[in-house]
Amino acid sequence: MLRQSLTAFFAASLLMAAPLAGVEGKWTPRQVLELDPAWLKELGLQMPPEKLWDPNRGTGLLSAAVNIGGCSAGFVSETGLILTNHHCLFGVLQEHSTAQRDLMTHGFLARSPQEELRGRTTRVTVPRRFTDVTKAVLSAVPAGAADLARWEAIEKKQKELVAECEKKPGARCRVAAFDGGVEYVLIESFELDDVRLVYAPPRAIGEYGGEVDNWMWPRHTGDFAVARAYKDGKPYRPEFWFPISRAGVKPGDFVMVLGYPGRTVRSLTAAEMALQRDGFFALRARIYGEWIRLLEESTKDSRDGSIAVAGTLKSLNNVVKNAQGQMAGLARGRIIERQEQQENEVLAWAAQRPEWKPAIDARRELVELAARRRATALRDFLLQSVASGPVALRHAAQLVRLAAERAKPDMEREAQYMERRLPQLKARLERDQKSFYRPADEALLRSWLRHALSLPAGARIRAVDERFRSGSLDDAVARLYAGTRVTDLAERMKMFGETLDQLRARRDSMLDLALALEPELRAFDRAGREHEGAISRLRPVWRRAVAAHAGKPVAPDANGTLRVSFAHVKGYSPREAVEYLPQTTLAGMIEKHTGEEPFALPKALLEAAAKTEPVKVPLNFLADADTTGGNSGSPTVNGRGELVGLNFDRVWENVANDFGYNPAIARNVNADIRFFLWLLEHVDHAGSLLRELGVQDR
Ligand code: ASP
């Protein structure tokens, strides 16, 4: 398990490895305390590890790294200022943009607290306590339980633990499973739901290079934004925050990246990895790629339309390029083949040890499960994308599910529809109005239906077949939108409180489609739970064998919980005969400027740059931190805990590190804090913000 002798391992690895070799591992707070302090010091940590995390008090410098809606962020002042990526707060800019006042394009600076802009759905969670609840969770599973019953027992126990934990005022809790259930940890955080935008640069800076440069190096993007958390109407005062370093970094310097990596799949078997590639990333690239084209086409003549779909388009672009990178990296690094080879070694090792026989069986079952899921991959992908695809269908499906779940006692509902989650759901249903543009939504739904109608026999969606198999699809979709009021904000908010009977009685075309889909969506969710139940039974058995065979500790796969990665500022070689340096500057940014998007810098920046030596303003830098999606906005700090930058991306060659870490190409991309300070001072003349950040004399 995780708590194997980390100290012994790291002491040994110190002797073997050069101290600057890349270090795999997104370590949990507890693991940090189990690592050898001498090794950490050797790497460059200049404080006792207990300063990072004190489990007794449930706090430490790590608690200054917070979660902000799927991104990471860091407190940077005692007055609740939070630094994160521009792309993480893009939704707030979109929320407050109108055709007349387009904050996404022009950026935003609050000259006083009164001008700050609240993000209706933006929440910050600050971690407080991590408790191992593996025993409690597993002992809730009845002996010999079938997989679905197993899932239900685990889910029930988790809900009880969460409910108990949330009795504490302000507490927000979750139980996180590590590597499919090798360990379960109860995480107590507290949530700040009043978060206001303070500063964001123009899109031309915050997203400089756009899709051309996304996931690329050399990079020149000012991916910064500032928000402020409030509590009881007053600026929140965090116990810990990261002081800003004006000194910055240079090649070879030690850095730590602290944040909330979302999901990696390194603990999967090779067969499951292959399914992830073919049944997930390949479909994402194909279908979402098509959706990007549809959104662009359907909004090209409309300013309002472009604003409405901006956020969706941005995330689809990011996801599609990521999917392409994952597939390219898998092939290039032969990651799946290597995983298979390692698996075979473990199998051969286990075959000679009767006590590990269950692991051999577990692995075989995991492989069989993956094979069975292949047959329905496209159908599963489409059903899954109801929750993230066309806005109108998503809303209708959510309203139907909400009505059904609300009829049950709170503890028996699906976790997303428990009372504690409803305010957030409601706020999202409201905010989404900003993302709705009918021609674009219709185009996406047509595409979704067309794919559904192309499904192979044996994996079809009945509700779609019954309604759309004959006649013109275009006409049918037009009728759907003409006959629904789900897209009307006021009406939708009324629906939020209605029962299933009331929703049915409305005879609303989109609600009717969602009602017809509901049994199949339910069956799909049920199959997903059964699968998860099986995974929780099998994965830990297999992973324990892998760990025992390796004889060294392994940091668990990312699961959206707080982690820290130890790294150094470092370049890399993307291909033969090419060596990348790890830092870029304002000079390179200007060199890329063509005046055409996405390389069209604002005049104010060009003028300010003309008055300085641009090569002296560091802009982005690389490090060999072990990061993934969700790490965006992660504070990148030096050995003293001072903030030197923000993680915002990985390089193209390293996108597939979700499947496996390769020290030669494992590079994350950071925005250098010195560019941010230069921008605030010389372009935005944001003296009071700089003073508040403690980097300009009062
Ligand atoms: N850009 C990613 C994010 O938004 C970070 C990454 O995938 O490396 O979290």
XYZ file of C-alpha atoms and ligand atoms in Angstrom:
707
model
C 0.000 0.000 0.000
C 0.921 3.623 -0.077
C 2.426 3.563 3.322
C 5.229 1.230 2.461
C 8.597 2.308 3.567
C 8.925 5.440 1.526
C 11.879 6.509 3.584
C 13.872 3.421 2.731
C 12.992 3.709 -0.920
C 13.981 7.316 -1.203
C 17.167 6.819 0.724
C 18.079 4.125 -1.791
C 17.035 6.159 -4.800
C 19.187 9.031 -3.595
C 22.223 6.866 -3.998
C 21.176 5.665 -7.399
C 19.739 8.663 -9.128
C 21.159 12.044 -9.922
C 19.319 14.498 -7.674
C 17.935 16.439 -10.612
C 16.351 13.488 -12.413
C 12.620 13.929 -13.009
C 10.511 12.659 -10.152
C 7.320 10.833 -10.955
C 4.566 11.337 -8.454
C 1.645 13.494 -7.564
C 2.066 13.024 -3.832
C -0.769 13.279 -1.353
C -0.299 15.499 1.722
C 0.212 12.460 3.903
C 2.764 10.937 1.571
C 4.767 14.148 1.717
C 5.318 13.492 5.403
C 6.364 9.946 4.669
C 8.976 10.940 2.117
C 12.545 11.140 3.343
C 13.144 14.753 4.478
C 16.805 14.479 3.521
C 15.819 13.538 -0.007
C 13.386 16.441 -0.214
C 16.091 18.776 1.002
C 18.441 17.410 -1.611
C 15.831 18.128 -4.256
C 15.595 21.728 -3.072
C 12.905 21.984 -0.396
C 14.036 24.630 2.050
C 11.523 24.062 4.812
C 10.622 21.127 7.034
C 7.956 18.990 5.289
C 5.661 19.541 8.308
C 5.353 23.144 7.215
C 3.732 21.924 4.044
C 1.212 19.869 5.945
C 0.469 19.397 9.636
C -2.050 16.549 9.842
C -2.887 17.294 13.451
C -3.973 20.823 12.796
C -5.281 19.930 9.341
C -3.446 22.764 7.751
C -0.131 23.957 6.379
C 1.146 25.712 3.307
C -0.566 23.123 1.099
C -3.917 24.502 2.236
C -3.097 27.723 0.406
C -3.540 25.728 -2.798
C -7.261 25.608 -3.397
C -9.695 24.119 -5.835
C -11.664 26.485 -8.024
C -14.256 24.708 -10.147
C -12.070 21.951 -11.546
C -8.979 24.164 -11.705
C -6.378 24.888 -9.085
C -5.489 28.246 -7.560
C -3.481 29.770 -4.760
C -4.126 32.354 -2.083
C -1.633 35.181 -2.506
C -2.618 37.701 0.140
C -4.064 37.885 3.600
C -7.001 39.708 2.041
C -8.321 36.703 0.161
C -6.725 37.364 -3.220
C -6.483 34.238 -5.337
C -4.266 33.762 -8.328
C -5.240 31.296 -11.025
C -5.199 30.947 -14.796
C -7.043 33.242 -17.132
C -8.655 30.169 -18.698
C -9.938 29.062 -15.285
C -11.896 32.276 -14.747
C -12.919 32.641 -18.363
C -16.460 31.594 -17.425
C -16.805 34.612 -15.132
C -15.637 36.914 -17.914
C -18.191 35.334 -20.218
C -20.903 35.639 -17.584
C -20.383 39.391 -17.333
C -19.775 40.076 -21.018
C -22.293 41.646 -23.331
C -21.977 42.638 -26.978
C -21.430 46.232 -25.740
C -19.018 45.389 -22.934
C -16.968 42.421 -24.020
C -14.759 41.580 -21.044
C -13.454 38.430 -22.666
C -11.815 40.482 -25.405
C -10.763 43.514 -23.394
C -9.997 42.044 -19.993
C -10.986 43.481 -16.653
C -9.529 45.316 -13.691
C -11.547 46.234 -10.603
C -10.254 49.613 -9.483
C -12.031 49.159 -6.152
C -13.594 46.206 -4.312
C -17.054 47.515 -5.310
C -16.213 46.900 -8.952
C -15.282 43.242 -8.484
C -17.521 40.828 -10.397
C -19.048 37.862 -8.625
C -19.045 34.547 -10.480
C -22.443 33.063 -9.846
C -21.221 29.475 -9.819
C -17.611 30.023 -8.820
C -16.645 28.249 -5.615
C -13.362 27.817 -3.821
C -12.694 24.817 -1.612
C -9.950 24.941 0.975
C -8.715 21.597 2.324
C -8.714 21.015 6.061
C -8.438 17.347 6.998
C -7.659 14.003 5.339
C -8.760 10.831 7.151
C -8.131 7.294 5.999
C -11.562 5.620 5.996
C -10.628 2.508 4.006
C -11.626 0.135 6.802
C -14.952 1.816 7.426
C -15.815 1.801 3.723
C -14.784 -1.771 3.019
C -16.386 -3.215 6.123
C -19.705 -1.811 4.902
C -19.626 -4.225 1.954
C -21.535 -7.451 2.728
C -19.496 -10.611 2.164
C -20.000 -12.010 -1.312
C -21.914 -8.935 -2.506
C -22.552 -8.741 -6.252
C -20.872 -5.807 -7.975
C -23.871 -3.505 -8.009
C -24.646 -4.245 -4.357
C -21.002 -3.640 -3.610
C -21.126 -0.244 -5.312
C -24.308 0.631 -3.442
C -22.846 -0.347 -0.081
C -19.726 1.734 -0.709
C -21.781 4.681 -1.941
C -24.073 4.514 1.093
C -21.158 4.429 3.489
C -19.522 7.345 1.714
C -22.704 9.393 1.946
C -22.934 8.668 5.677
C -19.332 9.705 6.229
C -19.910 12.881 4.222
C -23.126 13.717 6.085
C -21.407 13.239 9.428
C -18.440 15.333 8.324
C -20.644 18.140 7.022
C -22.282 18.573 10.423
C -19.347 20.836 11.209
C -20.229 24.392 10.268
C -19.040 25.336 6.792
C -17.553 21.892 6.099
C -17.640 20.482 2.596
C -16.641 16.829 2.446
C -16.044 14.023 0.007
C -14.675 10.518 0.081
C -12.026 9.964 -2.561
C -11.022 6.519 -3.796
C -7.365 6.075 -4.644
C -6.428 3.684 -7.467
C -9.896 2.206 -7.652
C -10.150 1.598 -3.906
C -6.690 0.643 -2.678
C -7.454 3.372 -0.201
C -10.451 5.602 0.640
C -9.868 8.996 2.194
C -12.417 11.341 3.733
C -11.468 14.887 2.773
C -12.870 17.722 4.802
C -12.686 21.136 3.195
C -14.596 24.299 3.570
C -16.222 26.114 0.755
C -16.236 29.789 -0.079
C -19.101 30.521 -2.424
C -18.602 34.235 -2.850
C -15.767 34.623 -5.330
C -15.291 37.819 -7.310
C -13.158 38.588 -10.321
C -10.526 41.234 -9.656
C -8.337 41.138 -12.730
C -8.035 39.370 -16.060
C -5.893 40.449 -18.993
C -7.350 40.810 -22.479
C -7.878 37.485 -24.193
C -5.096 38.390 -26.631
C -2.649 38.119 -23.692
C -4.313 35.539 -21.437
C -4.750 33.221 -24.378
C -1.959 34.467 -26.638
C -1.238 31.873 -29.302
C -4.737 30.387 -28.882
C -5.261 26.967 -30.325
C -2.094 27.197 -32.423
C 0.136 27.296 -29.367
C -2.077 25.328 -26.976
C -0.107 22.331 -25.595
C 3.013 23.672 -27.334
C 6.453 24.963 -26.564
C 7.935 27.567 -26.972
C 5.026 29.363 -25.388
C 4.256 33.026 -24.687
C 0.949 33.151 -22.859
C -0.020 35.421 -19.947
C -2.451 32.873 -18.516
C -3.169 34.767 -15.281
C -6.258 36.040 -13.524
C -7.017 37.256 -10.025
C -10.113 36.743 -7.912
C -10.991 37.441 -4.306
C -12.803 35.135 -1.930
C -15.316 36.611 0.479
C -16.761 35.214 3.644
C -19.815 36.811 5.240
C -19.432 39.702 2.846
C -15.862 40.472 3.924
C -12.588 39.515 2.240
C -11.650 36.049 3.416
C -8.481 35.886 5.501
C -6.643 32.638 4.809
C -4.248 31.351 7.428
C -1.732 30.486 4.706
C -0.938 32.156 1.429
C 1.984 32.231 -0.965
C 4.120 35.337 -0.856
C 5.082 36.434 -4.339
C 8.725 36.095 -5.332
C 10.124 38.915 -7.369
C 13.317 36.946 -7.955
C 11.691 34.286 -10.119
C 13.462 31.158 -11.325
C 16.364 30.107 -13.489
C 17.206 26.788 -15.172
C 17.885 24.054 -12.640
C 15.900 25.691 -9.823
C 13.699 23.540 -7.638
C 9.956 24.141 -7.805
C 6.840 22.486 -6.418
C 3.507 22.435 -8.179
C 0.587 22.272 -5.752
C -2.909 21.599 -6.954
C -5.753 19.335 -7.902
C -4.831 17.040 -10.804
C -8.070 15.615 -12.186
C -7.634 12.149 -13.573
C -4.831 9.937 -14.749
C -5.010 6.301 -15.792
C -1.603 4.870 -15.000
C -3.058 2.141 -12.798
C -5.114 0.686 -15.673
C -4.212 -2.569 -17.339
C -2.971 -2.382 -20.934
C -6.325 -3.647 -22.233
C -8.185 -0.921 -20.356
C -5.736 1.671 -21.637
C -6.393 0.536 -25.193
C -10.124 0.916 -24.602
C -9.551 4.362 -23.175
C -7.728 5.247 -26.392
C -10.220 3.760 -28.857
C -13.479 4.121 -26.978
C -12.858 7.518 -25.439
C -10.067 9.680 -26.837
C -10.649 8.643 -30.455
C -14.357 9.452 -30.122
C -13.658 12.719 -28.390
C -11.354 13.754 -31.198
C -13.863 12.765 -33.876
C -17.204 13.904 -32.443
C -16.076 16.933 -30.500
C -13.934 17.919 -33.478
C -17.137 17.939 -35.522
C -18.886 19.991 -32.837
C -16.162 22.625 -32.971
C -16.778 23.072 -36.691
C -20.536 23.235 -36.127
C -20.242 25.858 -33.390
C -17.932 27.972 -35.506
C -20.132 27.774 -38.575
C -23.370 28.475 -36.779
C -22.063 31.570 -34.987
C -19.835 33.099 -37.633
C -22.240 35.941 -38.405
C -23.456 36.605 -34.892
C -21.701 38.552 -32.161
C -24.136 37.277 -29.527
C -23.735 33.748 -30.817
C -19.950 33.943 -30.605
C -20.090 35.207 -27.040
C -22.566 32.498 -26.067
C -20.470 29.619 -27.374
C -17.049 31.064 -26.496
C -16.588 29.013 -23.326
C -17.839 25.772 -24.848
C -15.709 26.262 -27.920
C -12.660 26.955 -25.839
C -13.042 23.822 -23.782
C -13.905 21.633 -26.788
C -10.795 22.871 -28.578
C -8.710 22.100 -25.537
C -10.224 18.658 -25.108
C -9.871 17.702 -28.768
C -6.241 18.735 -28.995
C -5.613 16.909 -25.743
C -7.247 13.763 -27.146
C -5.062 13.973 -30.243
C -2.004 14.443 -28.058
C -2.925 11.461 -25.906
C -3.237 9.232 -28.952
C -0.042 10.514 -30.550
C 1.871 10.134 -27.283
C 0.566 6.621 -26.697
C 1.794 5.548 -30.103
C 5.089 7.379 -29.902
C 5.985 6.226 -26.408
C 4.581 2.715 -27.042
C 3.010 3.208 -23.638
C 0.358 0.510 -23.916
C 2.849 -2.034 -25.215
C 5.160 -1.212 -22.333
C 2.352 -1.503 -19.839
C 1.544 -4.919 -21.240
C 5.146 -5.982 -20.920
C 5.250 -4.865 -17.290
C 2.010 -6.673 -16.653
C 3.483 -9.858 -18.050
C 6.437 -9.521 -15.709
C 4.113 -9.138 -12.730
C 2.065 -12.107 -13.906
C 5.170 -14.292 -14.222
C 6.310 -13.186 -10.760
C 2.872 -13.815 -9.241
C 2.585 -17.200 -10.899
C 5.394 -18.417 -8.699
C 3.774 -17.175 -5.515
C 0.497 -18.884 -4.659
C -0.511 -16.064 -2.307
C -0.756 -13.747 -5.341
C -3.052 -16.001 -7.337
C -6.063 -13.706 -6.660
C -4.146 -10.901 -8.376
C -3.752 -12.965 -11.526
C -7.483 -13.649 -11.537
C -8.322 -10.010 -10.876
C -6.221 -8.850 -13.777
C -7.862 -11.382 -16.104
C -11.294 -10.125 -15.084
C -10.256 -6.511 -15.655
C -9.164 -7.415 -19.162
C -12.435 -9.244 -19.834
C -14.466 -6.302 -18.573
C -12.649 -3.999 -20.963
C -13.331 -6.345 -23.871
C -17.061 -6.374 -23.100
C -17.269 -2.606 -22.888
C -15.724 -2.172 -26.297
C -18.894 -3.270 -28.081
C -20.938 -0.375 -26.706
C -18.263 2.335 -26.646
C -19.938 4.765 -29.073
C -23.337 4.356 -27.478
C -21.830 4.890 -24.037
C -19.988 7.962 -25.246
C -23.188 9.466 -26.655
C -25.209 8.748 -23.538
C -22.464 10.210 -21.424
C -22.349 13.343 -23.553
C -26.001 14.125 -22.816
C -24.586 15.670 -19.640
C -22.170 17.916 -21.535
C -23.532 18.312 -25.071
C -26.395 20.409 -26.473
C -27.570 22.742 -23.714
C -31.318 22.227 -24.172
C -31.171 18.438 -24.014
C -28.779 18.560 -21.076
C -31.138 20.821 -19.154
C -34.173 18.730 -19.982
C -32.386 15.557 -18.871
C -31.243 17.194 -15.640
C -34.728 18.492 -14.858
C -36.236 15.064 -15.421
C -33.627 13.338 -13.277
C -33.953 15.991 -10.585
C -37.717 15.547 -10.418
C -37.313 11.767 -10.118
C -34.599 11.972 -7.488
C -36.336 14.623 -5.437
C -39.178 12.219 -4.816
C -36.758 10.095 -2.760
C -35.367 10.676 0.747
C -32.177 12.713 0.543
C -29.774 9.914 1.476
C -31.203 7.633 -1.193
C -30.761 10.066 -4.033
C -27.960 10.098 -6.527
C -25.137 12.125 -5.052
C -25.477 15.007 -7.561
C -29.132 15.484 -6.682
C -28.847 15.535 -2.908
C -30.023 18.732 -1.212
C -26.457 19.818 -0.546
C -25.798 19.996 -4.291
C -29.020 21.649 -5.462
C -28.052 25.306 -5.015
C -25.078 24.740 -7.295
C -27.194 22.897 -9.862
C -29.739 25.670 -9.818
C -27.090 28.339 -10.263
C -25.685 26.434 -13.223
C -29.092 26.068 -14.857
C -29.399 29.806 -14.546
C -25.928 30.716 -15.700
C -26.073 28.418 -18.713
C -28.510 30.802 -20.333
C -25.418 32.786 -21.263
C -24.096 29.793 -23.199
C -27.257 29.109 -25.139
C -27.501 30.140 -28.758
C -30.240 28.303 -30.564
C -28.704 27.795 -34.043
C -25.539 26.394 -32.442
C -27.466 24.183 -30.052
C -29.654 22.837 -32.834
C -26.576 21.980 -34.869
C -25.080 20.019 -31.970
C -28.277 18.137 -31.298
C -28.603 17.207 -34.973
C -25.086 15.840 -34.840
C -25.764 13.931 -31.627
C -28.876 12.370 -33.133
C -27.138 11.515 -36.375
C -24.442 9.631 -34.479
C -27.090 7.906 -32.384
C -28.887 6.811 -35.544
C -25.643 5.323 -36.871
C -25.157 2.954 -33.925
C -24.725 -0.744 -34.666
C -27.525 -3.200 -33.985
C -27.457 -4.403 -30.408
C -26.170 -1.053 -29.150
C -28.876 1.331 -30.274
C -30.779 3.992 -28.333
C -34.451 3.113 -28.502
C -35.856 6.534 -27.670
C -33.912 7.994 -30.586
C -34.912 5.241 -32.987
C -38.584 5.596 -32.158
C -38.648 9.319 -32.737
C -36.113 10.092 -35.404
C -35.594 7.070 -37.621
C -37.899 8.284 -40.339
C -38.583 11.726 -41.781
C -36.275 14.716 -42.008
C -33.939 15.099 -39.056
C -33.607 18.833 -39.666
C -37.379 19.294 -39.442
C -37.620 17.099 -36.360
C -34.938 19.109 -34.561
C -36.501 22.415 -35.557
C -39.798 21.155 -34.114
C -38.055 20.108 -30.907
C -36.749 23.612 -30.338
C -39.982 25.264 -31.388
C -41.956 23.144 -28.962
C -39.864 23.585 -25.840
C -39.683 26.156 -23.071
C -36.665 24.571 -21.418
C -34.601 27.183 -23.238
C -36.544 30.012 -21.603
C -34.765 30.996 -18.397
C -37.792 31.955 -16.310
C -39.720 28.889 -17.395
C -36.748 26.620 -16.775
C -36.372 27.934 -13.258
C -40.030 27.084 -12.644
C -39.387 23.575 -13.941
C -36.593 23.278 -11.408
C -39.191 22.871 -8.659
C -41.632 20.600 -10.508
C -42.467 16.917 -10.103
C -42.259 14.325 -12.857
C -46.023 14.503 -13.352
C -45.897 18.250 -13.717
C -43.071 18.015 -16.226
C -44.985 15.381 -18.178
C -48.165 17.443 -18.148
C -46.356 20.309 -19.843
C -46.145 18.361 -23.117
C -42.883 20.099 -23.822
C -41.010 18.567 -26.771
C -37.523 18.610 -25.207
C -38.769 17.385 -21.846
C -40.636 14.614 -23.649
C -37.439 13.548 -25.399
C -35.618 13.573 -22.072
C -38.433 11.570 -20.455
C -38.204 9.013 -23.255
C -34.425 8.802 -22.875
C -34.546 8.553 -19.095
C -34.919 4.739 -18.812
C -31.929 4.226 -21.091
C -29.891 6.842 -19.271
C -30.783 5.132 -15.995
C -29.811 1.729 -17.337
C -26.545 3.193 -18.566
C -25.821 4.729 -15.157
C -26.679 1.464 -13.481
C -24.280 -0.441 -15.734
C -21.640 2.178 -14.914
C -22.145 1.559 -11.204
C -21.953 -2.141 -11.603
C -18.728 -1.638 -13.488
C -17.364 0.627 -10.772
C -18.333 -1.980 -8.201
C -16.338 -4.558 -10.152
C -13.386 -2.192 -10.418
C -13.421 -1.558 -6.668
C -13.312 -5.330 -6.162
C -10.599 -6.080 -8.701
C -8.290 -3.108 -9.108
C -6.920 -3.022 -5.536
C -6.124 -6.750 -5.675
C -4.180 -6.309 -8.896
C -2.479 -3.064 -7.884
C -1.201 -4.533 -4.633
C 0.588 -7.192 -6.651
C 2.036 -4.554 -8.988
C 3.315 -2.560 -5.995
C 4.718 -5.635 -4.260
C 6.503 -6.642 -7.436
C 7.915 -3.133 -7.929
C 9.102 -3.035 -4.323
C 8.776 0.718 -4.234
C 6.018 3.146 -3.390
C 3.920 4.606 -6.151
C 1.948 7.815 -5.949
C -1.691 7.012 -6.752
C -3.451 8.099 -9.919
C -4.850 11.620 -9.916
C -8.422 11.834 -8.594
C -9.079 15.533 -8.149
C -7.524 15.651 -4.684
C -4.731 17.851 -3.405
C -1.292 16.771 -4.569
C 2.180 18.151 -4.778
C 4.811 17.397 -7.378
C 8.512 18.123 -6.901
C 10.369 19.348 -9.955
C 13.093 21.463 -11.492
C 13.120 24.119 -14.165
C 14.347 22.254 -17.183
C 14.228 22.106 -21.006
C 13.916 18.968 -23.098
C 14.459 17.469 -26.476
C 11.198 17.029 -28.397
C 12.861 15.093 -31.210
C 16.225 14.184 -32.566
C 18.666 17.062 -32.874
C 16.359 19.599 -31.237
C 16.892 20.949 -27.739
C 14.366 23.288 -26.117
C 15.482 25.890 -23.568
C 13.160 26.173 -20.570
C 12.368 29.897 -20.550
C 10.702 32.420 -22.838
C 10.406 36.187 -22.534
C 8.369 39.132 -23.675
C 10.798 39.405 -26.599
C 9.548 36.105 -28.015
C 5.964 37.191 -27.488
C 6.566 40.269 -29.588
C 8.397 38.283 -32.205
C 5.282 36.138 -32.657
C 3.010 39.168 -33.000
C 1.552 39.335 -36.513
C -1.482 41.452 -35.751
C -3.692 38.514 -36.704
C -5.428 36.392 -34.095
C -4.296 34.546 -32.093
C -1.083 36.580 -32.330
C -2.520 40.086 -32.090
C -1.194 41.882 -29.036
C -3.010 44.904 -27.621
C -1.493 48.273 -28.414
C -0.962 49.083 -24.742
C 1.275 46.051 -24.331
C 3.287 46.828 -27.466
C 3.802 50.405 -26.305
C 4.893 49.341 -22.839
C 7.219 46.748 -24.343
C 8.834 49.396 -26.526
C 9.898 51.206 -23.360
C 11.618 48.208 -21.834
C 14.112 45.499 -22.676
C 11.642 42.710 -23.485
C 14.245 40.004 -23.174
C 14.470 40.904 -19.486
C 10.801 40.130 -18.846
C 10.522 36.344 -18.361
C 7.206 35.012 -19.596
C 6.833 31.203 -19.478
C 9.004 28.401 -18.179
C 9.163 24.624 -18.241
C 9.640 22.242 -15.343
C 9.532 18.477 -15.059
C 6.561 18.441 -12.697
C 4.128 15.534 -12.826
C 0.847 17.269 -13.718
C -2.378 16.783 -15.623
C -5.678 18.502 -16.416
C -7.008 20.185 -13.285
C -3.518 21.326 -12.394
C -4.223 24.501 -14.318
C -3.789 27.465 -12.036
C -1.639 25.452 -9.638
C 0.747 27.665 -7.739
C 4.313 26.883 -8.760
C 6.447 27.781 -5.751
C 10.125 27.720 -4.898
C 11.773 25.801 -2.044
C 10.761 28.526 0.417
C 7.127 28.400 -0.589
C 7.187 31.660 -2.542
C 5.139 31.826 -5.692
C 7.221 31.986 -8.863
C 4.540 31.121 -11.388
C 1.362 29.281 -12.243
C 1.136 25.942 -13.974
C -1.098 26.176 -17.020
C -0.309 23.428 -19.487
C 1.863 20.523 -20.551
C 3.919 20.197 -23.706
C 2.573 18.250 -26.676
C 5.018 15.358 -26.281
C 3.890 14.967 -22.668
C 0.112 14.959 -23.007
C 0.021 11.163 -22.778
C 1.712 11.277 -19.374
C -1.788 10.548 -18.083
C -0.947 6.970 -19.043
C 2.692 6.942 -17.965
C 5.458 9.279 -16.815
C 8.546 9.685 -18.980
C 11.221 11.880 -17.340
C 12.762 12.778 -20.705
C 9.648 14.605 -21.905
C 7.605 15.178 -18.739
C 7.349 18.966 -18.902
C 4.682 21.240 -17.552
C 4.327 24.822 -18.765
C 4.258 27.653 -16.233
C 3.413 31.322 -16.556
C 6.231 33.311 -14.924
C 5.061 35.620 -12.162
C 7.497 38.297 -13.326
C 5.530 38.811 -16.539
C 2.330 39.175 -14.515
C 3.963 41.817 -12.311
C 5.313 43.651 -15.353
C 1.887 43.584 -16.969
C 0.145 44.952 -13.888
C 2.697 47.684 -13.452
C 3.434 48.827 -16.992
C 0.337 47.975 -18.980
C -2.547 48.033 -16.514
C -1.088 50.546 -14.034
C -2.666 48.486 -11.293
C -0.729 50.047 -8.420
C -3.184 49.242 -5.695
C -3.410 45.572 -6.680
C 0.377 45.359 -6.717
C 0.514 46.951 -3.282
C -2.039 44.496 -2.015
C 0.087 41.682 -3.399
C 2.981 43.069 -1.400
C 5.175 43.671 -4.423
C 5.067 47.441 -4.580
C 5.852 49.777 -1.753
C 2.834 51.258 -0.081
N -4.366 22.870 -19.335
C -4.636 21.904 -18.317
C -5.723 22.378 -17.353
O -6.579 23.141 -17.764
C -3.392 21.501 -17.622
C -2.847 20.289 -18.266
O -3.626 19.516 -18.817
O -1.638 20.079 -18.177
O -5.836 21.919 -16.230
